[in-house]
């Protein structure tokens, strides 16, 4: 299973670039919609918009939730069903599906059809990243698995620096459909690139969907998913409410918001690359340390948000700290999944989308209670701290289990010696 031999450096580089192009498109399609909700609401919900623009925008927000639901449903389902097929062919099919469903978003004439296309577009998301992570972990060879995963994820983080701002500008200037047409073109380019550059990579011919579901019987898998969903929920509690934090708390003009978002995207890009290197050296320390730093910087953001300069500094550091843990979580899932690699690698993105919903929801609750726009940062710090606690428990249980296993092997060996 996997690559028959480690590819040359040139082959590995182009394979990783091709996968990163696909993840760049995913980053754009997932996040560009957040800046275009007014344009989408005005176009697709004109009668609601005429009565209440706020209600129309709120209804258009379901497009974000439906995409996330597609990711949660599709990641384990698709990955489990395709585990036995060659991974290089599966990744081409997934990239083609992302292209097709994005084109449907562009041409769909009604809100209901756009909503259906957004749910469908979310389905291949997790499977693409999961398969991409497995391929990336192999093409660089032993000892560089997390680095390979980080390079693939880099497309997602770079999308927040370049793709999302550009797509938002195009959508606001020339219509939201143009932004998604650009995304479709990126997916089409990614499809061609993975078809051409990703080397042959065997699946596990003996795996079935039922066999892959055995991953859910592994306690360490659940604990790792909880780290991702809850720890990253802390990041999304802040990310979801950056705009009012900048405008209402620091008193900055609206044009500063895109700058702050770009700064966070740069932080995520730096953190992702750093996390890939650190996780290959010490995965446990990277995961716990990244979440612990996230606790601290989110608390510092809450304490200094009234001032734009420290706000920008701590937003950058939040991007770094959160992204440092991402390759570690992805690699950790593959480590604890045993033979259930395909579905485990994709489950990370189900967990992150649950974290997206959890963080945004809890942040919205404290705002609705009248506790202000700073409180989501405290919520984020609390969720990240809970993520640290889960990680500590997970590693302690693993260490204890390994020690029991070692003692058992010693006892068995001693018994064999006595019998002889």
CSV table of C-alpha atoms in Angstrom, one decimal, residues 40-52 56 111:
chain,number,residue,atom,x,y,z
A,40,UNK,CA,-25.5,37.0,-2.5
A,41,UNK,CA,-28.5,37.9,-0.4
A,42,UNK,CA,-29.4,40.9,-2.6
A,43,UNK,CA,-29.2,38.7,-5.7
A,44,UNK,CA,-30.8,35.5,-4.6
A,45,UNK,CA,-33.3,36.8,-2.0
A,46,UNK,CA,-34.6,40.0,-3.4
A,47,UNK,CA,-38.0,39.9,-1.7
A,48,UNK,CA,-36.5,39.3,1.7
A,49,UNK,CA,-33.8,41.9,1.1
A,50,UNK,CA,-36.5,44.5,0.2
A,51,UNK,CA,-38.1,44.0,3.6
A,52,UNK,CA,-35.0,43.4,5.8
A,56,UNK,CA,-31.7,38.3,4.0
A,111,UNK,CA,-31.1,30.3,-3.7
